[in-house]
Coordinates of C-alpha atoms in Angstrom, one line a residue:
X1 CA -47.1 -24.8 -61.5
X2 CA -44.3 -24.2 -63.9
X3 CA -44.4 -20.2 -63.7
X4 CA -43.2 -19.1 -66.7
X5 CA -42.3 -21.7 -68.5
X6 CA -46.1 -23.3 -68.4
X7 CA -45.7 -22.4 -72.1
X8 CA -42.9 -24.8 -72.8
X9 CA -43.8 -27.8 -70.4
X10 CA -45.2 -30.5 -71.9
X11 CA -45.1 -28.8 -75.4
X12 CA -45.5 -31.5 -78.1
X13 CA -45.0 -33.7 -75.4
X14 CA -46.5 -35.9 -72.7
X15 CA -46.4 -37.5 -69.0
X16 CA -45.7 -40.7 -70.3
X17 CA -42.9 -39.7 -72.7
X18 CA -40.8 -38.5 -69.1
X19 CA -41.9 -41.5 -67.4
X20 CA -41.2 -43.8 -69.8
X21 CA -37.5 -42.4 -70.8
X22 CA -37.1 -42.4 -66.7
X23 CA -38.1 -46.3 -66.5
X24 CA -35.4 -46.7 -70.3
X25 CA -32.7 -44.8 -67.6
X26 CA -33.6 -47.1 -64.5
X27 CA -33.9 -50.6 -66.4
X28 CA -29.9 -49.4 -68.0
X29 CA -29.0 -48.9 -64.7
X30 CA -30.5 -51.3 -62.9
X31 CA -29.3 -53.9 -65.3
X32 CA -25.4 -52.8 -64.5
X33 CA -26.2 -53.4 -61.0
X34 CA -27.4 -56.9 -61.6
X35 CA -24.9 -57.6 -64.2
X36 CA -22.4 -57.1 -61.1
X37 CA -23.8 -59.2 -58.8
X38 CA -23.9 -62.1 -61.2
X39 CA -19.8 -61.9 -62.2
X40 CA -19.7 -61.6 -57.9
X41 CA -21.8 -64.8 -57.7
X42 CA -20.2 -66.7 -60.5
X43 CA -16.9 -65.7 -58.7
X44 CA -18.2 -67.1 -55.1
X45 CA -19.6 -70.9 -57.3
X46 CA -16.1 -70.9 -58.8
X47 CA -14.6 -70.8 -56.0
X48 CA -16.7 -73.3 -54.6
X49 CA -15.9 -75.5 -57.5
X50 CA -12.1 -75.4 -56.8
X51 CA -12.4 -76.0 -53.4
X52 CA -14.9 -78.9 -52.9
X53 CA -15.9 -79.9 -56.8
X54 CA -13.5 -83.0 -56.6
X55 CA -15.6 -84.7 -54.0
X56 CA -18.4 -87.3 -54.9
X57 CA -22.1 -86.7 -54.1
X58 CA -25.1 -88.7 -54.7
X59 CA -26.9 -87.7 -58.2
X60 CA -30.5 -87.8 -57.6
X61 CA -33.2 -87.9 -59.9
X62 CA -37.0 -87.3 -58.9
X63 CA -35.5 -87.1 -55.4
X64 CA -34.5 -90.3 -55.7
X65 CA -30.4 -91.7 -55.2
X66 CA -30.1 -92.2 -59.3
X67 CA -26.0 -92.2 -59.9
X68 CA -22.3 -91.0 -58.3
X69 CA -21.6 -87.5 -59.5
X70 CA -19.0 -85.2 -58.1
X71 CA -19.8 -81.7 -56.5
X72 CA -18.6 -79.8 -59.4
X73 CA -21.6 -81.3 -61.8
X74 CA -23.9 -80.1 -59.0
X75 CA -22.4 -76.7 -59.0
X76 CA -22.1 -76.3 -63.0
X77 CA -26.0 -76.9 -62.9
X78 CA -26.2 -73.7 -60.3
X79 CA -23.4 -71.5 -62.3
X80 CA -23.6 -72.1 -65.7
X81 CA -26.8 -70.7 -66.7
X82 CA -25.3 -67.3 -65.2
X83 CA -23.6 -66.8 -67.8
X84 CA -26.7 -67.5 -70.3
X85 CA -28.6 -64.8 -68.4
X86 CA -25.8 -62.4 -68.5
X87 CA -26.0 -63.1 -72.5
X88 CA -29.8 -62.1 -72.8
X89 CA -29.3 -59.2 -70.5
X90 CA -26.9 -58.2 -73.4
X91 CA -28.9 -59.1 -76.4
X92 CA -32.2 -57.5 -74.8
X93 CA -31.1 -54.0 -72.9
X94 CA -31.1 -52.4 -76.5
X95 CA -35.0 -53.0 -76.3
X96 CA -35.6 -51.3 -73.1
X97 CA -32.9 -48.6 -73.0
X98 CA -35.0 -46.3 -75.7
X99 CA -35.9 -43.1 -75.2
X100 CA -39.8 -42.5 -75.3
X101 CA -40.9 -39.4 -77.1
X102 CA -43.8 -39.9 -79.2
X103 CA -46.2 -37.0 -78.4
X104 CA -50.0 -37.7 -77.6
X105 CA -50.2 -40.0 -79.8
X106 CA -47.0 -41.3 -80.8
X107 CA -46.7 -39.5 -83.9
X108 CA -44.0 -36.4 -82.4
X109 CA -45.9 -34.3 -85.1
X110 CA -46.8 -31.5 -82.5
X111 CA -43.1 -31.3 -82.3
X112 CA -42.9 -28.9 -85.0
X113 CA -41.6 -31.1 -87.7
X114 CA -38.3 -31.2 -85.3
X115 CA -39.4 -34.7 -83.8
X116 CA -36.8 -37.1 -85.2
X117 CA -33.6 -34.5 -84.1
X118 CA -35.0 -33.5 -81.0
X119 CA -34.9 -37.2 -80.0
X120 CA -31.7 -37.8 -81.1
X121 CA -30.7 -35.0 -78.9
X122 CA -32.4 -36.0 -76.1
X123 CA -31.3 -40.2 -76.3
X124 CA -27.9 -38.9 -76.5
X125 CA -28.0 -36.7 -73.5
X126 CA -29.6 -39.5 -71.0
X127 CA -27.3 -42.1 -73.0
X128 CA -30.5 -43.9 -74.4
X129 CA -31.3 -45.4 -78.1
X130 CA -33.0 -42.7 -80.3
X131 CA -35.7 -45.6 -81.5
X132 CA -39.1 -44.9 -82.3
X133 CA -41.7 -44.7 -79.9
X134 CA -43.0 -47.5 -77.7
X135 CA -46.1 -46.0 -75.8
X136 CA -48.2 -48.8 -76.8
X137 CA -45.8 -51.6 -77.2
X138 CA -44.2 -53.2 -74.3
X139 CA -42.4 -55.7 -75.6
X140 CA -39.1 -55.0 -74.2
X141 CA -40.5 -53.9 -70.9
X142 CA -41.8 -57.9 -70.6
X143 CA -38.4 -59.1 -72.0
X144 CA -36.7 -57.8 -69.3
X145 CA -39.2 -58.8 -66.8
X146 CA -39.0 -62.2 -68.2
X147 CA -34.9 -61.9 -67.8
X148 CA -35.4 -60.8 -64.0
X149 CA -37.5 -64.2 -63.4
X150 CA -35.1 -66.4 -65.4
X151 CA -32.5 -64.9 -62.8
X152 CA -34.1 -65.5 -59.4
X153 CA -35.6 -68.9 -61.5
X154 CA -31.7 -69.7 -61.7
X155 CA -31.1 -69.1 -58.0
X156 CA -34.4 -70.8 -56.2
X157 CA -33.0 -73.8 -58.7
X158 CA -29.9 -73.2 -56.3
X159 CA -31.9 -72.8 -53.3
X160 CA -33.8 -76.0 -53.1
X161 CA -30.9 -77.8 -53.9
X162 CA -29.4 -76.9 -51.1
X163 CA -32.7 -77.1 -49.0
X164 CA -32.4 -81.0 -50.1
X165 CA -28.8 -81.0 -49.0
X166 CA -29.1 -79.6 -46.1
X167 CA -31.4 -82.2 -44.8
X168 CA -30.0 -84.1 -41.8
X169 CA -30.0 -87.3 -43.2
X170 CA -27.7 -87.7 -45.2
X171 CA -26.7 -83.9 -44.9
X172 CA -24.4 -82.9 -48.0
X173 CA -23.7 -79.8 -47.5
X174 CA -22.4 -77.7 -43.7
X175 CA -23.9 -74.0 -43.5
X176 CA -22.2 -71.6 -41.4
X177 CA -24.2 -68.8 -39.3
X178 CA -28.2 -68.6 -38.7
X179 CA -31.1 -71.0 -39.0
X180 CA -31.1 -72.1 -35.7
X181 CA -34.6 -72.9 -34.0
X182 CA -35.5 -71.4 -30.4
X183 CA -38.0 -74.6 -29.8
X184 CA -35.8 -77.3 -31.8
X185 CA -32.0 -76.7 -31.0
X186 CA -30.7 -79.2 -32.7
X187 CA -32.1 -77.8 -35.8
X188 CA -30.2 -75.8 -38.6
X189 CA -32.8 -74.5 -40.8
X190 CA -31.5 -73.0 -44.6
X191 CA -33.2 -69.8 -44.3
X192 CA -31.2 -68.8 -47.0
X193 CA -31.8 -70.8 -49.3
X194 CA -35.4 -71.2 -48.5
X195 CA -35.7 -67.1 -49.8
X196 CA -34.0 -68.0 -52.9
X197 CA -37.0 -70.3 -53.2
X198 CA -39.7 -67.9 -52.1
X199 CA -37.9 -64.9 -54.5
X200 CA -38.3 -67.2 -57.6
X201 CA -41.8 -68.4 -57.1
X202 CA -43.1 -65.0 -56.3
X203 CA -41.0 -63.3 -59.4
X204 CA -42.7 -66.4 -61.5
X205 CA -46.3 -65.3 -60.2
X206 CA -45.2 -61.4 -61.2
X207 CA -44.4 -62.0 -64.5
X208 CA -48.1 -63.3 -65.4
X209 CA -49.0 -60.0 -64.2
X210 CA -46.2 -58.1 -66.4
X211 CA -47.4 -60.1 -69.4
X212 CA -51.1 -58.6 -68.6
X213 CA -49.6 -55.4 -69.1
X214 CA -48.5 -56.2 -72.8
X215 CA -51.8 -55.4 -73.8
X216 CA -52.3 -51.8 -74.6
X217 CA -54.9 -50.8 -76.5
X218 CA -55.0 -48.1 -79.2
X219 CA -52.6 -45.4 -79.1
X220 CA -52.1 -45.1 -74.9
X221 CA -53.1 -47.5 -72.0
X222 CA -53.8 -46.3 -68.8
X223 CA -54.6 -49.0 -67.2
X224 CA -51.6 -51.5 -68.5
X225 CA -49.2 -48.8 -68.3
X226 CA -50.0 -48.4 -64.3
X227 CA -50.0 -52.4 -63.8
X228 CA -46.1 -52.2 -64.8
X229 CA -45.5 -49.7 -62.1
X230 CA -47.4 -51.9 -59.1
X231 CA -45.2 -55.4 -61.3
X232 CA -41.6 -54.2 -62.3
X233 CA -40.1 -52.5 -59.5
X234 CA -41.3 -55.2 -57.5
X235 CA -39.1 -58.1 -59.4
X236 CA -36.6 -56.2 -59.5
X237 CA -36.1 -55.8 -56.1
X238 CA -36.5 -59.3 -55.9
X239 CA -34.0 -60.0 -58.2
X240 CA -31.4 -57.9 -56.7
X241 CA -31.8 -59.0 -53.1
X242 CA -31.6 -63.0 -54.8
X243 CA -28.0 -62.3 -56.0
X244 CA -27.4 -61.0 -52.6
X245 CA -28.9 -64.1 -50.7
X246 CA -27.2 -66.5 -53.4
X247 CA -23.6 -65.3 -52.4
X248 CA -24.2 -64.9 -48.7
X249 CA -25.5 -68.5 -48.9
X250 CA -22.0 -69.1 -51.3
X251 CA -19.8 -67.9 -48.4
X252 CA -21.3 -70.0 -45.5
X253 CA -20.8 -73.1 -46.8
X254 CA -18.1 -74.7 -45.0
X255 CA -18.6 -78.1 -46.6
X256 CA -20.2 -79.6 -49.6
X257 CA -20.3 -83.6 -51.0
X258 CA -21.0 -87.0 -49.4
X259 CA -20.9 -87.1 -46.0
X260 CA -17.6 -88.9 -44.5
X261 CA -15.6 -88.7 -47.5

């Protein structure tokens, strides 16, 4: 298929080392457009904060009325651990933005003893860490799965909070656009906040399935290495449309604390 450069394609070289180095090049990127939309949503909760954290609301533990707090506790428990997240995504990237070049069985001897310096070619040209190979360990893959599920774990925190706020009596919180019901008019249902919900539970569930794929054996999985293909893409999307949701559901509410005061 390669005409004639057959001879040079796959040369010392595999399938996986491409595909892998592709996935270090998407998780880098992927991870600047999440990084992003966290600053965006810790913009749209500080806002919030300004406008409305001065206002009392009922504290409530095990879904019971516990103590007085005021709307800005509520909204530290939804914001700060933003900023945590945006801290791991720092201190774990390096693991997943490696390039992969190991050879067919990790060794890059079939590289012509030219291994080590044609990787540090390479990582430099697609921007990625020149680290040993990682065909068989998946480590950093899981990390960041386990960083995409803390996110979304962060926002359906968010989201059934204001699921629980939003309930008519007392209602604590006024939502702008949506939720209506054809059958029940006098409903407004938080269909936004109910996906942030739905997006952490399922990511949750995924990342079992991620950590499935941690075990390689020998030298090359097939079978593990395909599970992360079906898994990762999958939270990540998930992920990404969360952050979405979570700001969309930032700039419709119209009004947040105790109702009447």
């Amino acid at each position: 298929a390669a005409g004639e450069a057959s001879g040079a394609v796959h040369s010392g070289a595999t399938s996986q080392d491409v595909i892998d180095s592709a996935l270090a090049c998407t998780l880098r990127d992927t991870a600047a457009l999440l990084r992003g939309r966290i600053e965006v949503l810790q913009g749209r909760l500080a806002s919030l904060r300004e406008a409305h954290g001065a206002r009392p609301l009922m504290g409530r533990t095990r879904m019971q009325a516990a103590l007085p707090i005021t709307v800005a506790h509520r909204l530290d428990a939804w914001r700060l651990p933003l900023g945590d997240h945006l801290d791991r995504l720092d201190h774990g990237l390096p693991r997943v933005a490696r390039l992969q070049l190991g050879g067919p069985v990790g060794t890059r001897r079939e590289l012509g003893g030219q291994g080590d310096t044609m990787a540090r070619h390479l990582a430099q040209a697609l921007g990625l860490d020149p680290a040993p190979q990682w065909q068989a360990r998946r480590d950093g893959v899981a990390e960041f799965a386990g960083f995409l599920s803390l996110v979304t774990g962060t926002l359906g925190k968010m989201g059934q909070d204001v699921c629980l706020m939003a309930q008519q009596a007392p209602r604590e919180i006024s939502l702008s656009g949506g939720g209506g019901s054809s059958a029940m008019a006098h409903k407004q249902n938080p269909v936004m906040a109910e996906l942030l919900v739905t997006l952490a539970r399922f990511n949750a569930g995924q990342l079992a399935v991620l950590h499935q794929a941690l075990v390689h054996e020998q030298e090359r999985s097939g079978a593990a290495w395909q599970l992360e293909w079906m898994v990762l893409p999958q939270m990540a999307m998930a992920t990404g449309r969360a952050l979405v949701s979570a700001t969309a559901l930032c700039d419709a509410v119209e009004e947040i604390g105790a109702p009447g005061d």
